Short mmCIF file of C-alpha atoms and ligand atoms in Angstrom, two decimals:
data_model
loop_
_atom_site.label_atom_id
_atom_site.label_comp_id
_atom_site.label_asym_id
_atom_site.label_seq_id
_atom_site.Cartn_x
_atom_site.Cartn_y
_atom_site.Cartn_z
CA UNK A 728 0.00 0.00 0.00
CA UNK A 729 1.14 3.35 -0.75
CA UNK A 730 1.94 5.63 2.09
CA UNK A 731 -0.78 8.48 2.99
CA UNK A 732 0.19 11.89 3.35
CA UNK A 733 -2.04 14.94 4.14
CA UNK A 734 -2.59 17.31 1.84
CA UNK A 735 -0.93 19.80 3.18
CA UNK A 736 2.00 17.92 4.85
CA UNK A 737 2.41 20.05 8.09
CA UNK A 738 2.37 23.65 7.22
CA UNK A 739 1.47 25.97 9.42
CA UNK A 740 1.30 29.59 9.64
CA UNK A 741 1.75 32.25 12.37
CA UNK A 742 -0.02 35.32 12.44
CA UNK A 743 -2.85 37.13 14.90
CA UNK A 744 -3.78 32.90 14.90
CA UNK A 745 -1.78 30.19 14.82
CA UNK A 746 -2.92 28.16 11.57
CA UNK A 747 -1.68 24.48 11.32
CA UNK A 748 -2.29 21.21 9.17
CA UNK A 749 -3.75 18.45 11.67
CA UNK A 750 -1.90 16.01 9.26
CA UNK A 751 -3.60 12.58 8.93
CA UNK A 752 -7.05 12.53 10.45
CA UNK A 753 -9.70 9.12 10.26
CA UNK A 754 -12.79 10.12 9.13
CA UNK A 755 -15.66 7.97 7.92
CA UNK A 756 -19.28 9.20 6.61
CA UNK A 757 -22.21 7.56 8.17
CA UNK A 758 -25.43 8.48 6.16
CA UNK A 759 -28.99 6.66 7.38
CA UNK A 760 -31.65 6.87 9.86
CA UNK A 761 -30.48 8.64 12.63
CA UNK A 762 -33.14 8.02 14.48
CA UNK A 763 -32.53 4.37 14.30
CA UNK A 764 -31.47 2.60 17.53
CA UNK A 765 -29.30 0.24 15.64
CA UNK A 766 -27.52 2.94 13.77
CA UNK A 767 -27.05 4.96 16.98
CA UNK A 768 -25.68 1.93 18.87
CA UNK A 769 -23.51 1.07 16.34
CA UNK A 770 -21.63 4.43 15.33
CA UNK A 771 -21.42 4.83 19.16
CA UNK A 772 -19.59 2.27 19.57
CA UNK A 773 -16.99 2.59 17.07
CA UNK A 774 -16.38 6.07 17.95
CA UNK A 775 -16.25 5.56 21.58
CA UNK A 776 -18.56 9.23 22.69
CA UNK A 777 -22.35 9.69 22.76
CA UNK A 778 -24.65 10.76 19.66
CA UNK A 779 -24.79 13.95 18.72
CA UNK A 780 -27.93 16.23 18.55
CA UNK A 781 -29.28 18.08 15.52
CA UNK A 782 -26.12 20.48 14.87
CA UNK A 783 -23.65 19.11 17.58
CA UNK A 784 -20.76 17.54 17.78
CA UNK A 785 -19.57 15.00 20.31
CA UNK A 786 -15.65 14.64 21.02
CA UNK A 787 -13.29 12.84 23.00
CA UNK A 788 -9.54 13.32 22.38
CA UNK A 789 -9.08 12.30 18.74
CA UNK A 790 -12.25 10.83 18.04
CA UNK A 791 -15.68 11.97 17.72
CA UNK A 792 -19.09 12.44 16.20
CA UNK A 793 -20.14 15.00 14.08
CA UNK A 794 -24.00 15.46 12.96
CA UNK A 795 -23.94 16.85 9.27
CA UNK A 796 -26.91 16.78 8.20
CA UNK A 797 -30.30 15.25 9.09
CA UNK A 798 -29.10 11.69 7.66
CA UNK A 799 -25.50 12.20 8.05
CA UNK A 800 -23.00 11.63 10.24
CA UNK A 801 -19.28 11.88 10.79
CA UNK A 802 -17.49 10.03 12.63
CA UNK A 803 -13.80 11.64 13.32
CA UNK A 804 -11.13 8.58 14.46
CA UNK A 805 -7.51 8.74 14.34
CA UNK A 806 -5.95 7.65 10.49
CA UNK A 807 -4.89 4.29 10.84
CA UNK A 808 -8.45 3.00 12.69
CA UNK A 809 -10.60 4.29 10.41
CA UNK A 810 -10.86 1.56 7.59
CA UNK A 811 -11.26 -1.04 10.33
CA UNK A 812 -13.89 0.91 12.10
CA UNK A 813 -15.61 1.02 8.73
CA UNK A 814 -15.88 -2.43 7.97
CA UNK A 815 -17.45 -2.83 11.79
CA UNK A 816 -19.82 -0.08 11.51
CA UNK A 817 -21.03 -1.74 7.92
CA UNK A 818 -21.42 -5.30 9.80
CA UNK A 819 -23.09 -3.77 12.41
CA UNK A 820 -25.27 -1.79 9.87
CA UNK A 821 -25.97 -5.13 7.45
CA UNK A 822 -29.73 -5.50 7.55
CA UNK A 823 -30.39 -1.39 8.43
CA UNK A 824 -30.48 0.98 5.45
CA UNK A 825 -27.18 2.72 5.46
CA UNK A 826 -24.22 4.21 3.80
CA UNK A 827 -20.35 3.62 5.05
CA UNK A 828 -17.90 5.37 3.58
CA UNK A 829 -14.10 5.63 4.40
CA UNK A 830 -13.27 9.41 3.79
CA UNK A 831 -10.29 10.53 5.90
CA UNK A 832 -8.30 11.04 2.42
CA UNK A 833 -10.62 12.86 0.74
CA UNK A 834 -10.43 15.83 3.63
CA UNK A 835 -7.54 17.88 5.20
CA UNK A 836 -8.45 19.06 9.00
CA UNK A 837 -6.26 22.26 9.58
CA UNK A 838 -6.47 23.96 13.66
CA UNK A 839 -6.86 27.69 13.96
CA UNK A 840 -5.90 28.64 17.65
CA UNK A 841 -5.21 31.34 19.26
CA UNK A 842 -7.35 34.49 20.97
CA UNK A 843 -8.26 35.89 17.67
CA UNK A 844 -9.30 32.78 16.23
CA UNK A 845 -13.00 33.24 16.21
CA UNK A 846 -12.11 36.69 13.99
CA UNK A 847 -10.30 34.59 11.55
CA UNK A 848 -12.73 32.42 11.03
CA UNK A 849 -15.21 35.36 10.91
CA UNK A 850 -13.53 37.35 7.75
CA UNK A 851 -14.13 34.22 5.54
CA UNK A 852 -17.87 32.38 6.50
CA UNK A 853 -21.27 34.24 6.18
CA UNK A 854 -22.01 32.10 9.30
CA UNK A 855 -22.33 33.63 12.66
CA UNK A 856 -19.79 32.93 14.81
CA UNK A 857 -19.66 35.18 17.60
CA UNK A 858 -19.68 33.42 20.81
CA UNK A 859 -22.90 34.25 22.10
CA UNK A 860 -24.01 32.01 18.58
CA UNK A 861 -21.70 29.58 18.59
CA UNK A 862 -19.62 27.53 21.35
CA UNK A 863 -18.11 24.27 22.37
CA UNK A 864 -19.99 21.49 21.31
CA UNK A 865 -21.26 22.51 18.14
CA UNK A 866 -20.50 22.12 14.43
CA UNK A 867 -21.13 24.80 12.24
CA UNK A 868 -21.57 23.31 8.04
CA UNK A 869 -20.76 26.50 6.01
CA UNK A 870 -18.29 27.69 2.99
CA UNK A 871 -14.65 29.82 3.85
CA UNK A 872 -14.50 32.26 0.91
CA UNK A 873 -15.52 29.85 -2.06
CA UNK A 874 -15.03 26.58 -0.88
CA UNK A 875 -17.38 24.32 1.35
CA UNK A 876 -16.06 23.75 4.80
CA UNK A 877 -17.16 22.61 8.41
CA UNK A 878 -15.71 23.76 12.21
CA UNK A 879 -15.99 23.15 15.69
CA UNK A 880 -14.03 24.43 18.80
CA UNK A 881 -11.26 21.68 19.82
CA UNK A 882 -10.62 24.47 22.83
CA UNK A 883 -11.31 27.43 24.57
CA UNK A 884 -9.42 29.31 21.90
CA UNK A 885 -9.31 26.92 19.04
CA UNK A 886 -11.35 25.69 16.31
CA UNK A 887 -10.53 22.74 13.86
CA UNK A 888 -11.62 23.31 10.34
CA UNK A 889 -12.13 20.19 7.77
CA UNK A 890 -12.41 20.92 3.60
CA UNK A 891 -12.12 18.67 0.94
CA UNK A 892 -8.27 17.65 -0.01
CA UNK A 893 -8.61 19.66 -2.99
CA UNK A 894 -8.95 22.87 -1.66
CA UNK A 895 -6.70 21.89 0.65
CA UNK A 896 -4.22 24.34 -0.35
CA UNK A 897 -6.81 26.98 -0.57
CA UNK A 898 -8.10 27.47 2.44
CA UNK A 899 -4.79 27.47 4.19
CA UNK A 900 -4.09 30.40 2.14
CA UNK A 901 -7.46 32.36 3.20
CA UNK A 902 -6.49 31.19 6.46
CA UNK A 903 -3.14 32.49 6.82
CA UNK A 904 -4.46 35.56 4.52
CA UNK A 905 -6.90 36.85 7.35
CA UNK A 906 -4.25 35.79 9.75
CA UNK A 907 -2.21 37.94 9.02
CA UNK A 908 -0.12 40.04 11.59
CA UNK A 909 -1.95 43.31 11.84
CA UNK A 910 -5.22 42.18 10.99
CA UNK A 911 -6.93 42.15 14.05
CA UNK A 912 -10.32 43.69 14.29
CA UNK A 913 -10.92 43.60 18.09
CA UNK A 914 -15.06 43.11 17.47
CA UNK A 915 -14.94 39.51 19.61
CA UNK B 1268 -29.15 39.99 1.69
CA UNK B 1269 -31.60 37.48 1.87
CA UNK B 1270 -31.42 35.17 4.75
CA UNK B 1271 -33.49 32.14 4.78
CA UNK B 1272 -33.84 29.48 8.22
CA UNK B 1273 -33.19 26.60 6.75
CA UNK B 1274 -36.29 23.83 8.15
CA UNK B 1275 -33.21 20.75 7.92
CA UNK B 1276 -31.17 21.98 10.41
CA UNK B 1277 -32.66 25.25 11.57
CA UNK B 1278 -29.73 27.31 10.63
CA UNK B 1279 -30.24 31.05 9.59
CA UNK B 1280 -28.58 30.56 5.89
CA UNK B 1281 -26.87 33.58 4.02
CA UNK B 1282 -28.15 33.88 0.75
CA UNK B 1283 -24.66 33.11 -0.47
CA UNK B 1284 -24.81 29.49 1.10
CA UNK B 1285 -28.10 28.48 -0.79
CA UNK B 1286 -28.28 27.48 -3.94
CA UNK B 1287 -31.49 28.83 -5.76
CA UNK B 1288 -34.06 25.97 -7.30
CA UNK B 1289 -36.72 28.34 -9.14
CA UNK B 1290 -40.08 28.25 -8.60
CA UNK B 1291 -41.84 26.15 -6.28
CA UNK B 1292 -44.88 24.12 -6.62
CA UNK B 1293 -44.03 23.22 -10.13
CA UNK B 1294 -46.62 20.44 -11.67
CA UNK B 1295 -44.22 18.02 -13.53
CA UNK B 1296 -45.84 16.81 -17.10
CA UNK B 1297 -43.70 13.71 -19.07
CA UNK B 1298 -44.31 11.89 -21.83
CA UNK B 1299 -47.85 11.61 -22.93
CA UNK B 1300 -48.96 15.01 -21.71
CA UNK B 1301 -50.13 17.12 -24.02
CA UNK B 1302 -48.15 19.80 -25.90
CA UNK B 1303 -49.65 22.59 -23.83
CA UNK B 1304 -49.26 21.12 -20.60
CA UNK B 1305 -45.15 20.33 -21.84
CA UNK B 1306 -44.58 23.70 -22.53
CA UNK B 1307 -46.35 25.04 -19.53
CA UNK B 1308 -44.67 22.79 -17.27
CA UNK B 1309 -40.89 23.53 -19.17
CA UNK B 1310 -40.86 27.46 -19.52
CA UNK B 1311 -43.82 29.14 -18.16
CA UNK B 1312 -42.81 31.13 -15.01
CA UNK B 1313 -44.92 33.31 -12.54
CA UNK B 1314 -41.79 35.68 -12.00
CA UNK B 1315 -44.19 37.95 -9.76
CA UNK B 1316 -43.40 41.62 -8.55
CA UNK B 1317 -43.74 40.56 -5.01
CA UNK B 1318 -44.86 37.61 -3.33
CA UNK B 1319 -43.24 34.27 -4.54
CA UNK B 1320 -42.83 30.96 -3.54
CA UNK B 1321 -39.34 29.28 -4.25
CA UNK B 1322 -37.49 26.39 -3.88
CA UNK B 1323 -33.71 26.46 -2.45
CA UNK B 1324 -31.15 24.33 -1.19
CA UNK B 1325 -29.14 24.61 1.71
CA UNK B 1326 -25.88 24.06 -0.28
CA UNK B 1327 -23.13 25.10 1.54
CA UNK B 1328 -24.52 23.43 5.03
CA UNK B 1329 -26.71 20.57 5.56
CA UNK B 1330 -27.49 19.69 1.77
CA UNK B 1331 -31.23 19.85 1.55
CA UNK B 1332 -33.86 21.19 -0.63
CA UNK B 1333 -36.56 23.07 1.05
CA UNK B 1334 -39.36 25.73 0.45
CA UNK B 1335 -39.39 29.43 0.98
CA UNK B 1336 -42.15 32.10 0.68
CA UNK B 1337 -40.49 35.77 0.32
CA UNK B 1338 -41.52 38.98 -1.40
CA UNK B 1339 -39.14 39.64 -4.97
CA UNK B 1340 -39.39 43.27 -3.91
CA UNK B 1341 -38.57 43.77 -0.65
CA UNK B 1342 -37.12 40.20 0.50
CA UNK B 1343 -38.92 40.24 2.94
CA UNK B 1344 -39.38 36.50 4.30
CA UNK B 1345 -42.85 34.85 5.01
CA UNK B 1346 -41.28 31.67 5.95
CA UNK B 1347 -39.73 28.35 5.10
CA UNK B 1348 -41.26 25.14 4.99
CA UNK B 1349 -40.15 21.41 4.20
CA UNK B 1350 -39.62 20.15 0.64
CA UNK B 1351 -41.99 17.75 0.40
CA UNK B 1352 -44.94 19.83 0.36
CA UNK B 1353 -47.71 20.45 -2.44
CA UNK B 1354 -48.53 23.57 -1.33
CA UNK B 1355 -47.83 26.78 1.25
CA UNK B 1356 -48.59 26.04 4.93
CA UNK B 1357 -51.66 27.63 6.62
CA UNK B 1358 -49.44 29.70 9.09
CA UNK B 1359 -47.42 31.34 6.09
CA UNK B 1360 -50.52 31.98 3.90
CA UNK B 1361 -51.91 33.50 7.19
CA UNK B 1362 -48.61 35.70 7.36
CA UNK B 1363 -48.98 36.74 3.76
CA UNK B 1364 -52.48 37.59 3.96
CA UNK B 1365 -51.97 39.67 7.17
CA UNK B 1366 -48.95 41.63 5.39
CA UNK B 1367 -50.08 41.85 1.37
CA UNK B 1368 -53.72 41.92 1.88
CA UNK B 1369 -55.00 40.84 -1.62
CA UNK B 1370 -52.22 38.88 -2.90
CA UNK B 1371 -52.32 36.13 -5.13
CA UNK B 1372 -49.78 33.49 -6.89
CA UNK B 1373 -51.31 30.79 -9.22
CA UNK B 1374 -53.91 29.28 -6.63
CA UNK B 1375 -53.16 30.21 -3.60
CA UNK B 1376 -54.20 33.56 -2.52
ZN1 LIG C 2723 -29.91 23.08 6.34
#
């Protein structure tokens, strides 16, 4: 087997927030009932946290849940587990109508931290992300300048962003681009 | 701006994470209908001065279609309501009524 790399093989970037590749990162898309008690059960168990709620997301260190969409869910494991954990969620799943699908390298996960983070983040989504409308615990499905992208805070001053691979480079850039030193607005 | 609640996920969408579906409430005609109804069905368009009723997707979020009522002019927004619907809700034809008295779009009114 060839040997993974992320997409953006550990840049980072230091500005008014720190910006940083999260390098490999498991991810597998669960899309069905979620309602289902059998679907629940089983994504539980492979990601080791409780279901989320419409709009949350559940995390433990390294692993988690993230709810998507009303049918979809995430499920956020470290690189190596996830196409193991696949094949057990889909053998758990055989019999309830489902979709598995192994994604981790079709995504790069990059971490904005730092005390401006939130007015990175801010500059490049239409999405409201002041903290009075968004906090710990939930996962906000939006675009960052042009392309499609998804967050939710990893820390008190930190929020981990996922995109597809092939913007990969992309959003870094916007990232780092609203970054920048000197380009603090103060409105957080 | 227009901002629309999405009904999926209950997020308050920027118009610029939607992805617009045309008019709503749409009759499909296939093969077998008559000319008339094909044509009607393919290009004829309320495109009101005022009070519309679209359909929208909530592209850049959770994915899914969904319904809104809105005035063309104004933007002002009646409501939003799920995609698999034939027509308006009561509650937003109430809303319309109480803020366009004398509107009408196709049959509803
Ligand atoms: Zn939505």
């Amino acid at each position: 087997m060839s040997e993974a790399r992320s997409a953006l093989q550990g840049r980072s970037f230091d500005g008014i927030a720190r910006i940083e590749d999260m390098g490999l990162c498991g991810m597998i898309t669960l899309r069905g009932d979620l309602d289902d008690g059998t679907l629940q059960k089983a994504v539980t168990s492979v990601a080791g946290v409780d279901f989320p709620g419409r709009r949350k997301a559940s995390l433990a260190e390294g692993r988690g849940l993230l709810w998507m969409s009303p049918d979809e869910i995430m499920v956020l494991l470290p690189h190596a587990d996830a196409p193991g954990a696949a094949r057990t969620l889909a053998a758990a799943l055989s019999g309830t109508h489902h979709l598995v699908a192994e994604v981790s390298d079709a995504r790069a996960v990059l971490r904005v931290s730092g005390p401006a983070a939130r007015e990175v983040l801010a500059k490049l989504t239409p999405a409201d992300v002041s903290p009075a409308a968004f906090g710990p615990g939930e996962i906000c499905r939006t675009r960052l300048a042009q392309a499609a992208a998804a967050f939710w805070m990893s820390g008190e001053d930190s929020l981990d962003v996922v995109c597809f691979r092939s913007v990969a480079q992309y959003v870094f850039d916007l990232l780092a681009t609203a970054a920048a030193p000197g380009g603090e607005v103060g409105h957080f | 701006m227009l901002i629309l609640q999405c009904p999926c996920c209950g997020v308050d969408a920027d118009e610029t994470e939607l992805s617009p579906g045309g008019e709503a409430h749409l009759k499909r005609y296939g093969p077998g209908s008559s000319e008339d109804d094909f044509e009607g069905y393919l290009f004829m368009r309320e495109n009101p001065k005022g009070v519309h009723f679209e359909r929208w997707r909530h592209a850049h979020g959770c994915g899914k279609w969904f319904h809104a009522a809105r005035c063309t002019v104004t933007l002002e927004v009646f409501g939003t309501y799920p995609a698999q619907s034939y027509a308006p809700p009561q509650d937003i034809l109430d809303r319309i009524a109480a803020r366009r008295p004398g509107w009408r779009w196709r049959e509803f009114a």
